[in-house]
Amino acid sequence: MALPKRQTDIGPPKYDQFIPPVVKKNYGKWKYHEVLSGGTMVHVAESGDKLYTVRVASPRILSTETIREICDMAEKYCDGYLRFTTRNNVEFLVSDQSKMEPLLAELKAKKYSVGGIGPRISNVVHTQGWVHCHSACTDASGLVKAIMDDVYEYFTTKELPNKVRLAVACCVNMCGAVHCSDIAVVAVHRKVPTIAHENVQKVCEIPTTVASCPTSAIRPDPKNKSVIINEDKCMYCGNCFTVCPPIDIHKPEDDGVAIVVGGKIGSLRTSPKFSKLAIPFFYNEPPRWPKVVAAIRNILEVYAKNARKHERVGEWIERIGWEDFFNLTGIEFTFQHIDDFTFARDTFRTSAAFKYSK
Amino acid sequence: MALPKRQTDIGPPKYDQFIPPVVKKNYGKWKYHEVLSGGTMVHVAESGDKLYTVRVASPRILSTETIREICDMAEKYCDGYLRFTTRNNVEFLVSDQSKMEPLLAELKAKKYSVGGIGPRISNVVHTQGWVHCHSACTDASGLVKAIMDDVYEYFTTKELPNKVRLAVACCVNMCGAVHCSDIAVVAVHRKVPTIAHENVQKVCEIPTTVASCPTSAIRPDPKNKSVIINEDKCMYCGNCFTVCPPIDIHKPEDDGVAIVVGGKIGSLRTSPKFSKLAIPFFYNEPPRWPKVVAAIRNILEVYAKNARKHERVGEWIERIGWEDFFNLTGIEFTFQHIDDFTFARDTFRTSAAFKYSK
Amino acid sequence: MSGKYKTPMLDELEKGPWPSFVTEIKKAAKKSPMADDELGQLEKSYVTKRGYWKHGGIVGVLGYGGGVIGRYSSLPEEFPGIAHFHTVRINQTSGFFYTAKALKEICDIWDKYGSGLTNMHGSTGDLVLLGTTTENLEAIFAEYSSRGWDLGGSGSAMRTPSCCVGPGRCEWACIDTLDITYNLTQEFQDELHRPAFPYKFKIKTAGCAVDCVAAIARADLSIIGTWKGNIQIDQAEVKKYAGSGMNIQAEIIDLCPTECMNYNNGEIKINDAQCSRCMHCIAKMTKALRPGKEKGATLLVGSKAPIVVGSLLSWVVVPFMKVEPPYTELKTIIRSMIEWWDDTAKPRERIGEVLEVKGMRPFLEHIGVPPQPQQVKEPRKDPFFFWAESDFKK
Amino acid sequence: MSGKYKTPMLDELEKGPWPSFVTEIKKAAKKSPMADDELGQLEKSYVTKRGYWKHGGIVGVLGYGGGVIGRYSSLPEEFPGIAHFHTVRINQTSGFFYTAKALKEICDIWDKYGSGLTNMHGSTGDLVLLGTTTENLEAIFAEYSSRGWDLGGSGSAMRTPSCCVGPGRCEWACIDTLDITYNLTQEFQDELHRPAFPYKFKIKTAGCAVDCVAAIARADLSIIGTWKGNIQIDQAEVKKYAGSGMNIQAEIIDLCPTECMNYNNGEIKINDAQCSRCMHCIAKMTKALRPGKEKGATLLVGSKAPIVVGSLLSWVVVPFMKVEPPYTELKTIIRSMIEWWDDTAKPRERIGEVLEVKGMRPFLEHIGVPPQPQQVKEPRKDPFFFWAESDFKK
Ligand code: SRM
Ligand code: SRM
Ligand code: SRM
Ligand code: SRM
Ligand code: SF4
Ligand code: SF4
Ligand code: SF4
Ligand code: SF4
Ligand code: SF4
Ligand code: SF4
Ligand code: SF4
Ligand code: SF4
C-alpha cells in the first residue's frame, strides 16, 4: 500500500481544531471555577456558560486500546472533546451538565480513578525507567504504581493542607520535576563505575569522556588507550556513562533510590524551591518498593498532621526548620545530607539560632 | 639605662586584676540593665548592686595624652576602672551613682561625646587607611570622622528602629566588619593593575603570584620573567599586589569607595546576614567625602522612616524587597549590582513574584 | 501472541486501585509481539534489578535530525521483538487538547507500525509513541505528517514548546499560552527538526505565576503571564467567602508575602504597588479577586535538571513585556537569546549554565535589556566587580 | 617639634562634633617627630589620594615570629620620621578591661619608644601601638613583657583571641567569655607567637547569640554561649512592660522567628522545644525573660573576609557543649580542628575555605562530631553524594 505524501516542518495541528465550542466561545473569558469533588470541577465564563471537567488518572503508559476506550467515552459524553493535563491525567471536557452523572457512572464501572483536583495528590510526574531507558537505575512506572496505590485516598477524596506534587526520576538526569517536587524519588548509584577498557577506545572519545565528569574524577590513561577514575572524587552521577557506554555505572546490588522533599514550582506565597534530600538511600525492592512507599506515607502524614492550611510541604518545613522536620519524621540525618557540591557553602548553617534535636 | 628582663609566652595579664570590685562581687550574676540615656546605662545584679556605665566616643587613634586624660577622669570618678568596647568606644565603669553627674559634666566640659547605647549608631568599626597600611585605597579615619560628624545626632540622642552598625574598610581585605554591617563603606579599585615588569623577577615568586589571583587572570610571562594579566578577567581585588608589590593596583584617579548595606551579626530574629552592594562607586573626595556622607544619610533616613521598630536595616530591606529598596532610596541599579562571582547563581531571581520599579 | 512470558513480579503491579501500566502493556501485547517482548524484558529487569537497553544509536527520518530516540535491547536474542524499540516524539497540540477522532486516528497508525504503546505525554510535552523499528520510521512519518502531525525535538535542538491550558479554561490566564506555544512551535520549525544548537533548548509557557506547566523549573526559556495595575476586587464575593466560613485573615491576608493586603469591615484592600503578583490570594479567592487588566509576561531563562552542576531554576530576565500576536517582539528576543547562547556555549552546555559562567551582563547587553533589581533576589555580597569602558563614560 | 607641616586638608577634619583623629595625631606630634611626619605624609595622601607605605618587611623580636607589623614609608627622604613606622600588637585584656594605672604605664613606655599614637583597639582585638622603629622593638618588648604584657599575633599564626564583656557586666552571658579567652590565649602561646599555620587563625567568644564581638563574622572559630531548657519568665515583669506601654504582641511575639511564643491574659508562654534561642525576646524584655539554666556553647567555624572567594560566616559544627574550667574538652577539640586544617590546607587557605573545598564530612570525622541537622540550613539539593565504605557496613 502506497504511503501518503509526507510533509515536513508543518508543526502540530492548531489547537483551535480541538477545543470544544464552549471553550471557543468563552476563550480567555473565564470568570471563576468551583471544585465539585476530588475529581470534578466547573469553570464558569463571564457569559455564564459552564464547562465541567472530569479528571481521570492515567498510568501515562497507555495502550491504544485504552486510548480508544477513553475516546469512546468522550464521544458519548462530551462530543469527543478531551485533553491531557501537564501531569498526564485525562480530562473529559463536558459542556452539558446532564452528562456528568452518566459519565461518572461509566468511569466507575470501568474502574477509572476520578480525582487529583484540589488540595490533593495528583498524578506522579515520572519517566521511562526500565521500560525504555538505557540510563535507568530503577523503574519509574512500578514505583509510581506502588506509591499511588498506597496514597490513593489522597487522590480521590481526602484533602491535604495543599496540593502535594510527587515525582519519580529513574536516574539523576531527572527527566521529571523531581528537583522541584513536594516529595519525590530519584534513583542513585553508590559505586564508582567499572570500565570495560577494551571497548573504550572503540566507542568513546577520550577528551569528551574526561570533560564529562563534573568532579574531574576522570583522567586519560594513554597506556591502555582508556581512562582512569579517581575513586575519591567520583560521586556516581553517571555522566561518563552517558557519553561513553563502556564505563558501566550500573551495579544492581548497590543501586537504589533517594527521597527528596520540599520543592515547589509556583510562585504563590513563597518562591519556587528546590527539593532537598530527606532519605539518601533505599535498595531497589521491586515490584513494590515497600520501604520507599512507607517512607513517603510517613512524610505525607507528618505533613498532613502538622502543616497549616495552604502550606506546601516545603513551606511547612521552612517554617518549622529542618531540624524539626527530622525530629518529627524520625528520619536519620547522615553525612549525605550535608551538601558538598555546588551549593554547599550556602547550605551550611551560619547562625547561632537553631532548634535542638530531641 | 638597662632594660628590664624580658619574659616570653606569658600572655596577657589576667582580666580579674582589672575589673572593679562591684563586678568581681557580682561576676556572672547580673539581672538586668536599663538604658538611662543615649550614652549611659545601669546594670543591676541579683544582689541589687548597681554598675553604671558611661560610654564615650573614641576616634580609635588615641594619643597617649588623651589616654592619660581619660585615665585621670577614671581615677576621679570610678576608682580608675574603665574598659573599651568591641567597637572601640571608652566605657567608664562607675560604682557610685553620685559620681555620675560630675563625670558627665566633666566629659561635657572637655567636649567628649557621650552616646552609642541603645537603638542608635555607635562607633564605626574601621581600619588603618592611609594612616598606616600599604594596601589602603582610601582613608578610613577620615571617612569615619566625616560620616560621624554628619550622623552625630544618632550617636548621642536620636533613636532609630534598632542599632545601626557602620563600618569602613580601606581595601577589600576588609579588616573590619564591613561584610556584615548595616551600612558600610569599602574601598575599591576599578582598573587592572600595572606591572613594573623589571621588579617582578626581583621581588616576586611567579607561581605564588599566579596562584594568588582568584579569577585566574594572571599567567606567567616567561619571556619577560614576569606575569601577564588578562584584562577581561581581572576584577581589581589587589590580591596579586599583596603577594607581589610591583603589581601596582593603586590608581588614585580611578579608585574610590562602594557602599554596602543590610548586613548583621547577631542571630536575633533573623540569621546573620552579609552586606550587599548598594552603590558601586564614589570617587575619593578627601577630606570629607561629601557624596559618600550624603548617600549614607539618605539610606539612613529612608530606613528610619520606613522600618518597623526593632527591624535592622537588612531585615527591613528583606521585608520590603530589594526592588523597593532601590525604589525608595532612589539609588540606581547597575550591572555591578548583579553578582557574577562566587555566589552569583544563588542571587539571580528565580520567581515570577517580584515588585515593579516605579 | 501475548502471554509468551510468565510475569509474576509485574503481575503484582496489576493489583491495587491505581491504573496499572502493566495492564496497559499486556493489552498491547495481545496484539503486538513487540509489546510482549517488552513485558518479558521488563519482568527480567524486575528480577535482576537492572535495565537491558543499549545506548541509542542515531536513527531518524529523512531531512530531520531528531524526533526519534533510538533504542535497542541488549538481549536481542532473548527478546527479538524489541531488538529495535525506538520512540517517536510527536508534537502534542497546545494545551494537550484532542478530539476523540484525532486520537483514534493516531492510534490506528500506531497499531499498524508500532508496539501499540504510548506515553500520553512525555515530560517535555510530546506525544510519545513507544517502540518501533528503524524500517518503519519513514512510513510512520509519512502517515502522521500527511495527517497534519509533525515530529517533536530531540538532540541538540529546540524541543517541542509546551504550555498550560491557559485561556482554554483558566480564569487566571494573563497571556494566550495556547496561541503563543503554537506560534513559537511554527516559528522554530527548523531549529526543532535540525539539531544545530550547543545542546537542547526548551520553552514552556504558563498563563500566570501558578505555573501549572512547571515552566520555571523545566524550560530554558520560561514565559510566565502576569499583569500591571490593580487586582480587581469584588467585595460582594469577599463577603460570601467570609460567610461560607473562610478565615480570610489567616488564609489570605497573613499568607500574602508582601503584607500588602488588609481585611477590615468585611472588605479587602490591597496596596497594589507592593503586590508581587504571587497569585496566592487570587487562587484561593477566585470569585472575589482577579488579576489586573494590563496583561503581559515575565521572561525567565535557564532552568534545567541537575546534571552536571546542580539544578537551576529560571532567572528573571525581562520583568514585564507585552506578548500579543504576531509576537514579533517575543520572537526577536528569543532569537537574540539563542544567538548569544549559540555563540558562547561549549557543546552540551545549557543556556543557564553559560549564563552562570559568563555572568548576566554580556547576555543582557546582547539582548538589549537593562539591569533591573527585579533580576536578582539581592545584590552581590562581595566587593569584587567588573567595570567596562562604557561605565566610565557616564 | 610639631607643626612642621601645613595640613589644610586634615585641619578640616578637626572641625565637627565627633572626636578627631587628626587632633590625636597633632597631640602626639607635639612630642614625637614620628607622629609629626605621619601627619605630613597623611596630608599628602589626602591631596594625592593615595597611600605612601611600602609593603611591610619582616621585623620582630627575638624568639617570636609575629606581633609586629613592619611598615616603611615610601617617601623616607621627605618624611624621615616614619622611614620605619612599625606597629606593635599587644594582647589586650579579656573584655578590654583596664585600670588607669596600667594604661598610664603602657602610655609611658610608648612615649619613650614610639610615636605616642595607639589604636585602642585593633580589629582583631589587640592593643595596637602605632609606629616605632626596628631598633626599638627589643626594648619595647622587654619593657612590656617585664610588666606582664605580651605580644599579639600576626602572620600565619593564631591571633589574639577576643571576647565580649560577658559575665563582667552582661546579664545574658551564658559562658564565661573572659575566662575562656584568657585560658585559650594562655593555651596557645606557642601557636600565637611562632607562625607555623597555613594562614591566620582567629578565635572570638561571645556570651550569647547577640554576639557583641562579631564572633560569627570575624573568627575562624566562633564560640557562642547558649542554653538548654526553658527561658525563665517573670510574669510580674511582663505585666510591667505592658503597663509601661510596650506592644508585646507586635514587638516580641510577632518577631519571634519560630512563632513559639504567645501572649494571652497578660502572660507570656513559650513553647521552648521550638525556641531557637535567638535572643530577641530576652534582649527586648530583659527584666522579664532570662536564658535557661543549663548553659553551654555552640562552636562555629570558618568566618572570614571576602578575599578571595567571598566572605564567609562561621558554620555550626558543635550545636551544644558544656564549656567549663579547665576547658579540657574545648581545648582538645580546638587542637583537633587546627590539626585537620594544618594537614589539609594549602598555604594562605583559611579553615573555612578548606572546609568548603573538602566538605564537612572529613572534618567532622576528624574531630569526632556526628552529622546533625543543626549544622545545615537545609539538606543538599542535588542528588550527587558520596558514600564511604563505612556507610555500607551499617
Ligand atoms: C490541569 C492543569 C493545567 C494543565 O494545563 O494541564 C492545572 C489546572 C489547574 N490548576 Fe494547577 N494545574 C496543573 C498543574 C499544576 C502544576 C504543575 C505541576 O504539578 O507539575 C502546578 C505547580 C505545582 C507546584 O507549585 O509545585 C500547579 C499548581 C497550582 C496551584 C498552586 C498550589 C499552591 O498553593 O501552591 C493552584 C492554585 C490552588 O490550588 O489554589 C492551581 C490551580 C489550578 C486551577 C484551579 C486553575 C484554574 O482556575 O483552572 C486548575 C484546576 C485545579 C486543580 O487541578 O486542582 N494549580 N498546577 C494541571 C493539572 C495537573 C494534574 O493532572 O494534576
Ligand atoms: C559593650 C558591648 C560589648 C563589649 O564587650 O564591648 C555591647 C554591649 C551590649 N550589647 Fe551589644 N555590645 C557591643 C557590641 C555589639 C555588637 C558587635 C558589633 O557591633 O560589632 C553587636 C552585633 C551587631 C549586629 O548584629 O550587627 C551587638 C548587638 C547587640 C544587640 C542586637 C540588636 C538587634 O536587635 O539586632 C543587643 C540587644 C538590643 O539592643 O536589644 C545588644 C545589647 C547589648 C547590651 C544591652 C547587653 C547587656 O545587657 O549588657 C549591652 C549594652 C547595649 C548597648 O550598647 O546598646 N547588643 N552589640 C559592645 C559595644 C560596642 C559599642 O561600642 O557600641
Ligand atoms: C522521554 C523523556 C522522559 C519521559 O518519560 O517523559 C526523556 C527521556 C530521556 N532523556 Fe530526558 N526525557 C524527557 C524529558 C526531560 C526533562 C523534562 C522536561 O523537558 O520538562 C528533563 C529535565 C529538564 C531539562 O531539560 O533539564 C530532561 C533531562 C534530561 C537530561 C539532563 C539534561 C541536563 O542538561 O541536565 C538528559 C541527559 C542528556 O541530555 O544527555 C536526558 C536524556 C534523556 C534520554 C535521551 C537518555 C539519554 O541519556 O540519552 C532519555 C531517553 C529515554 C528513552 O529511552 O525513551 N534528559 N529530560 C522526556 C521527553 C519526552 C518528550 O519529548 O516529551
Ligand atoms: C591592624 C588591623 C586593622 C585595624 O586597623 O584594626 C589589620 C591590618 C592589616 N591586615 Fe587585617 N587587620 C586587622 C584585622 C583584620 C580583620 C578583623 C578581625 O580580625 O576581626 C580581618 C577580617 C577577618 C578575617 O580574618 O578574615 C582582617 C583581614 C585581613 C586580610 C584578609 C584575610 C582573608 O583571609 O580574607 C588580610 C590580607 C592578608 O592576610 O594577606 C589582612 C592583612 C592586613 C595587613 C597585615 C595588610 C597586608 O596585606 O599585609 C594590615 C596591616 C595594616 C597596618 O599596616 O597596620 N587582613 N584583618 C587589624 C589587626 C589589629 C589587631 O591585631 O587587633
Ligand atoms: S531520568 Fe534517566 S533513566 Fe529516566 S528517562 Fe530520563 S535519562 Fe532515562
Ligand atoms: S560517575 Fe560521574 S563523577 Fe563518577 S567518574 Fe563518571 S562522570 Fe565522574
Ligand atoms: S582593610 Fe586593607 S587597607 Fe585597610 S588595614 Fe586592612 S589590609 Fe590595610
Ligand atoms: S587584581 Fe585580583 S583579579 Fe586582578 S589580576 Fe590581581 S589578583 Fe587577579
Ligand atoms: S498556570 Fe495560571 S493560567 Fe495556566 S492553568 Fe495554571 S493557573 Fe491557569
Ligand atoms: S497576589 Fe500575592 S502579593 Fe499580591 S496581594 Fe495577592 S497574596 Fe499579596
Ligand atoms: S554577646 Fe551576649 S553576653 Fe556578650 S555582651 Fe553581648 S549580649 Fe552580653
Ligand atoms: S529566644 Fe527567639 S526563638 Fe526563642 S522565644 Fe525568644 S524570640 Fe522566640
mmCIF file with all atom_site columns, C-alpha atoms in Angstrom, chain B residues 130-198:
data_model
loop_
_atom_site.group_PDB
_atom_site.id
_atom_site.type_symbol
_atom_site.label_atom_id
_atom_site.label_alt_id
_atom_site.label_comp_id
_atom_site.label_asym_id
_atom_site.label_entity_id
_atom_site.label_seq_id
_atom_site.pdbx_PDB_ins_code
_atom_site.Cartn_x
_atom_site.Cartn_y
_atom_site.Cartn_z
_atom_site.occupancy
_atom_site.B_iso_or_equiv
_atom_site.pdbx_formal_charge
_atom_site.auth_seq_id
_atom_site.auth_comp_id
_atom_site.auth_asym_id
_atom_site.auth_atom_id
_atom_site.pdbx_PDB_model_num
ATOM 1  C CA . TRP B 1 130 ? 46.397 55.937 54.562 1.00 0.00 ? 130 TRP B CA 1
ATOM 2  C CA . VAL B 1 131 ? 47.468 56.300 58.179 1.00 0.00 ? 131 VAL B CA 1
ATOM 3  C CA . HIS B 1 132 ? 49.328 53.040 58.186 1.00 0.00 ? 132 HIS B CA 1
ATOM 4  C CA . CYS B 1 133 ? 48.534 50.478 55.518 1.00 0.00 ? 133 CYS B CA 1
ATOM 5  C CA . HIS B 1 134 ? 50.270 49.907 52.203 1.00 0.00 ? 134 HIS B CA 1
ATOM 6  C CA . SER B 1 135 ? 47.114 48.362 50.829 1.00 0.00 ? 135 SER B CA 1
ATOM 7  C CA . ALA B 1 136 ? 44.763 51.265 51.542 1.00 0.00 ? 136 ALA B CA 1
ATOM 8  C CA . CYS B 1 137 ? 42.670 52.588 48.682 1.00 0.00 ? 137 CYS B CA 1
ATOM 9  C CA . THR B 1 138 ? 41.038 55.264 50.803 1.00 0.00 ? 138 THR B CA 1
ATOM 10 C CA . ASP B 1 139 ? 41.492 56.682 54.256 1.00 0.00 ? 139 ASP B CA 1
ATOM 11 C CA . ALA B 1 140 ? 39.430 55.030 56.948 1.00 0.00 ? 140 ALA B CA 1
ATOM 12 C CA . SER B 1 141 ? 39.753 57.521 59.810 1.00 0.00 ? 141 SER B CA 1
ATOM 13 C CA . GLY B 1 142 ? 38.817 60.475 57.637 1.00 0.00 ? 142 GLY B CA 1
ATOM 14 C CA . LEU B 1 143 ? 35.747 58.803 56.255 1.00 0.00 ? 143 LEU B CA 1
ATOM 15 C CA . VAL B 1 144 ? 34.677 57.847 59.761 1.00 0.00 ? 144 VAL B CA 1
ATOM 16 C CA . LYS B 1 145 ? 35.120 61.380 61.018 1.00 0.00 ? 145 LYS B CA 1
ATOM 17 C CA . ALA B 1 146 ? 33.158 62.829 58.107 1.00 0.00 ? 146 ALA B CA 1
ATOM 18 C CA . ILE B 1 147 ? 30.335 60.311 58.475 1.00 0.00 ? 147 ILE B CA 1
ATOM 19 C CA . MET B 1 148 ? 30.055 60.556 62.247 1.00 0.00 ? 148 MET B CA 1
ATOM 20 C CA . ASP B 1 149 ? 30.056 64.333 62.215 1.00 0.00 ? 149 ASP B CA 1
ATOM 21 C CA . ASP B 1 150 ? 27.076 64.108 59.929 1.00 0.00 ? 150 ASP B CA 1
ATOM 22 C CA . VAL B 1 151 ? 25.042 61.453 61.743 1.00 0.00 ? 151 VAL B CA 1
ATOM 23 C CA . TYR B 1 152 ? 26.182 62.663 65.154 1.00 0.00 ? 152 TYR B CA 1
ATOM 24 C CA . GLU B 1 153 ? 22.660 63.171 66.482 1.00 0.00 ? 153 GLU B CA 1
ATOM 25 C CA . TYR B 1 154 ? 22.045 59.419 66.090 1.00 0.00 ? 154 TYR B CA 1
ATOM 26 C CA . PHE B 1 155 ? 25.027 58.688 68.306 1.00 0.00 ? 155 PHE B CA 1
ATOM 27 C CA . THR B 1 156 ? 24.119 60.977 71.143 1.00 0.00 ? 156 THR B CA 1
ATOM 28 C CA . THR B 1 157 ? 20.362 61.157 71.336 1.00 0.00 ? 157 THR B CA 1
ATOM 29 C CA . LYS B 1 158 ? 18.081 60.359 68.417 1.00 0.00 ? 158 LYS B CA 1
ATOM 30 C CA . GLU B 1 159 ? 16.711 56.844 68.246 1.00 0.00 ? 159 GLU B CA 1
ATOM 31 C CA . LEU B 1 160 ? 16.466 54.593 65.222 1.00 0.00 ? 160 LEU B CA 1
ATOM 32 C CA . PRO B 1 161 ? 14.311 51.489 64.733 1.00 0.00 ? 161 PRO B CA 1
ATOM 33 C CA . ASN B 1 162 ? 17.269 49.455 66.029 1.00 0.00 ? 162 ASN B CA 1
ATOM 34 C CA . LYS B 1 163 ? 21.037 49.664 66.261 1.00 0.00 ? 163 LYS B CA 1
ATOM 35 C CA . VAL B 1 164 ? 22.715 50.656 63.005 1.00 0.00 ? 164 VAL B CA 1
ATOM 36 C CA . ARG B 1 165 ? 26.260 49.319 62.703 1.00 0.00 ? 165 ARG B CA 1
ATOM 37 C CA . LEU B 1 166 ? 28.568 51.239 60.402 1.00 0.00 ? 166 LEU B CA 1
ATOM 38 C CA . ALA B 1 167 ? 31.966 50.122 59.181 1.00 0.00 ? 167 ALA B CA 1
ATOM 39 C CA . VAL B 1 168 ? 34.686 51.324 56.863 1.00 0.00 ? 168 VAL B CA 1
ATOM 40 C CA . ALA B 1 169 ? 37.286 49.128 55.171 1.00 0.00 ? 169 ALA B CA 1
ATOM 41 C CA . CYS B 1 170 ? 40.121 50.746 53.318 1.00 0.00 ? 170 CYS B CA 1
ATOM 42 C CA . CYS B 1 171 ? 40.535 47.859 50.898 1.00 0.00 ? 171 CYS B CA 1
ATOM 43 C CA . VAL B 1 172 ? 38.790 44.624 50.027 1.00 0.00 ? 172 VAL B CA 1
ATOM 44 C CA . ASN B 1 173 ? 40.844 42.750 52.640 1.00 0.00 ? 173 ASN B CA 1
ATOM 45 C CA . MET B 1 174 ? 38.150 44.201 54.881 1.00 0.00 ? 174 MET B CA 1
ATOM 46 C CA . CYS B 1 175 ? 39.894 44.209 58.235 1.00 0.00 ? 175 CYS B CA 1
ATOM 47 C CA . GLY B 1 176 ? 36.629 45.364 59.769 1.00 0.00 ? 176 GLY B CA 1
ATOM 48 C CA . ALA B 1 177 ? 33.091 44.088 59.799 1.00 0.00 ? 177 ALA B CA 1
ATOM 49 C CA . VAL B 1 178 ? 32.084 45.618 56.504 1.00 0.00 ? 178 VAL B CA 1
ATOM 50 C CA . HIS B 1 179 ? 30.877 42.289 55.176 1.00 0.00 ? 179 HIS B CA 1
ATOM 51 C CA . CYS B 1 180 ? 28.207 42.104 57.904 1.00 0.00 ? 180 CYS B CA 1
ATOM 52 C CA . SER B 1 181 ? 27.287 45.724 58.626 1.00 0.00 ? 181 SER B CA 1
ATOM 53 C CA . ASP B 1 182 ? 24.033 47.638 58.394 1.00 0.00 ? 182 ASP B CA 1
ATOM 54 C CA . ILE B 1 183 ? 25.715 50.292 56.286 1.00 0.00 ? 183 ILE B CA 1
ATOM 55 C CA . ALA B 1 184 ? 29.368 50.225 55.362 1.00 0.00 ? 184 ALA B CA 1
ATOM 56 C CA . VAL B 1 185 ? 31.956 51.671 53.063 1.00 0.00 ? 185 VAL B CA 1
ATOM 57 C CA . VAL B 1 186 ? 34.586 49.607 51.314 1.00 0.00 ? 186 VAL B CA 1
ATOM 58 C CA . ALA B 1 187 ? 37.308 50.970 49.097 1.00 0.00 ? 187 ALA B CA 1
ATOM 59 C CA . VAL B 1 188 ? 37.586 49.504 45.623 1.00 0.00 ? 188 VAL B CA 1
ATOM 60 C CA . HIS B 1 189 ? 39.800 49.727 42.603 1.00 0.00 ? 189 HIS B CA 1
ATOM 61 C CA . ARG B 1 190 ? 38.397 49.823 39.112 1.00 0.00 ? 190 ARG B CA 1
ATOM 62 C CA . LYS B 1 191 ? 41.347 49.344 36.838 1.00 0.00 ? 191 LYS B CA 1
ATOM 63 C CA . VAL B 1 192 ? 43.644 46.474 36.061 1.00 0.00 ? 192 VAL B CA 1
ATOM 64 C CA . PRO B 1 193 ? 46.961 46.815 37.922 1.00 0.00 ? 193 PRO B CA 1
ATOM 65 C CA . THR B 1 194 ? 50.041 47.948 36.081 1.00 0.00 ? 194 THR B CA 1
ATOM 66 C CA . ILE B 1 195 ? 53.093 45.785 36.345 1.00 0.00 ? 195 ILE B CA 1
ATOM 67 C CA . ALA B 1 196 ? 56.635 47.053 36.903 1.00 0.00 ? 196 ALA B CA 1
ATOM 68 C CA . HIS B 1 197 ? 57.971 44.077 34.989 1.00 0.00 ? 197 HIS B CA 1
ATOM 69 C CA . GLU B 1 198 ? 61.598 44.815 35.774 1.00 0.00 ? 198 GLU B CA 1
#
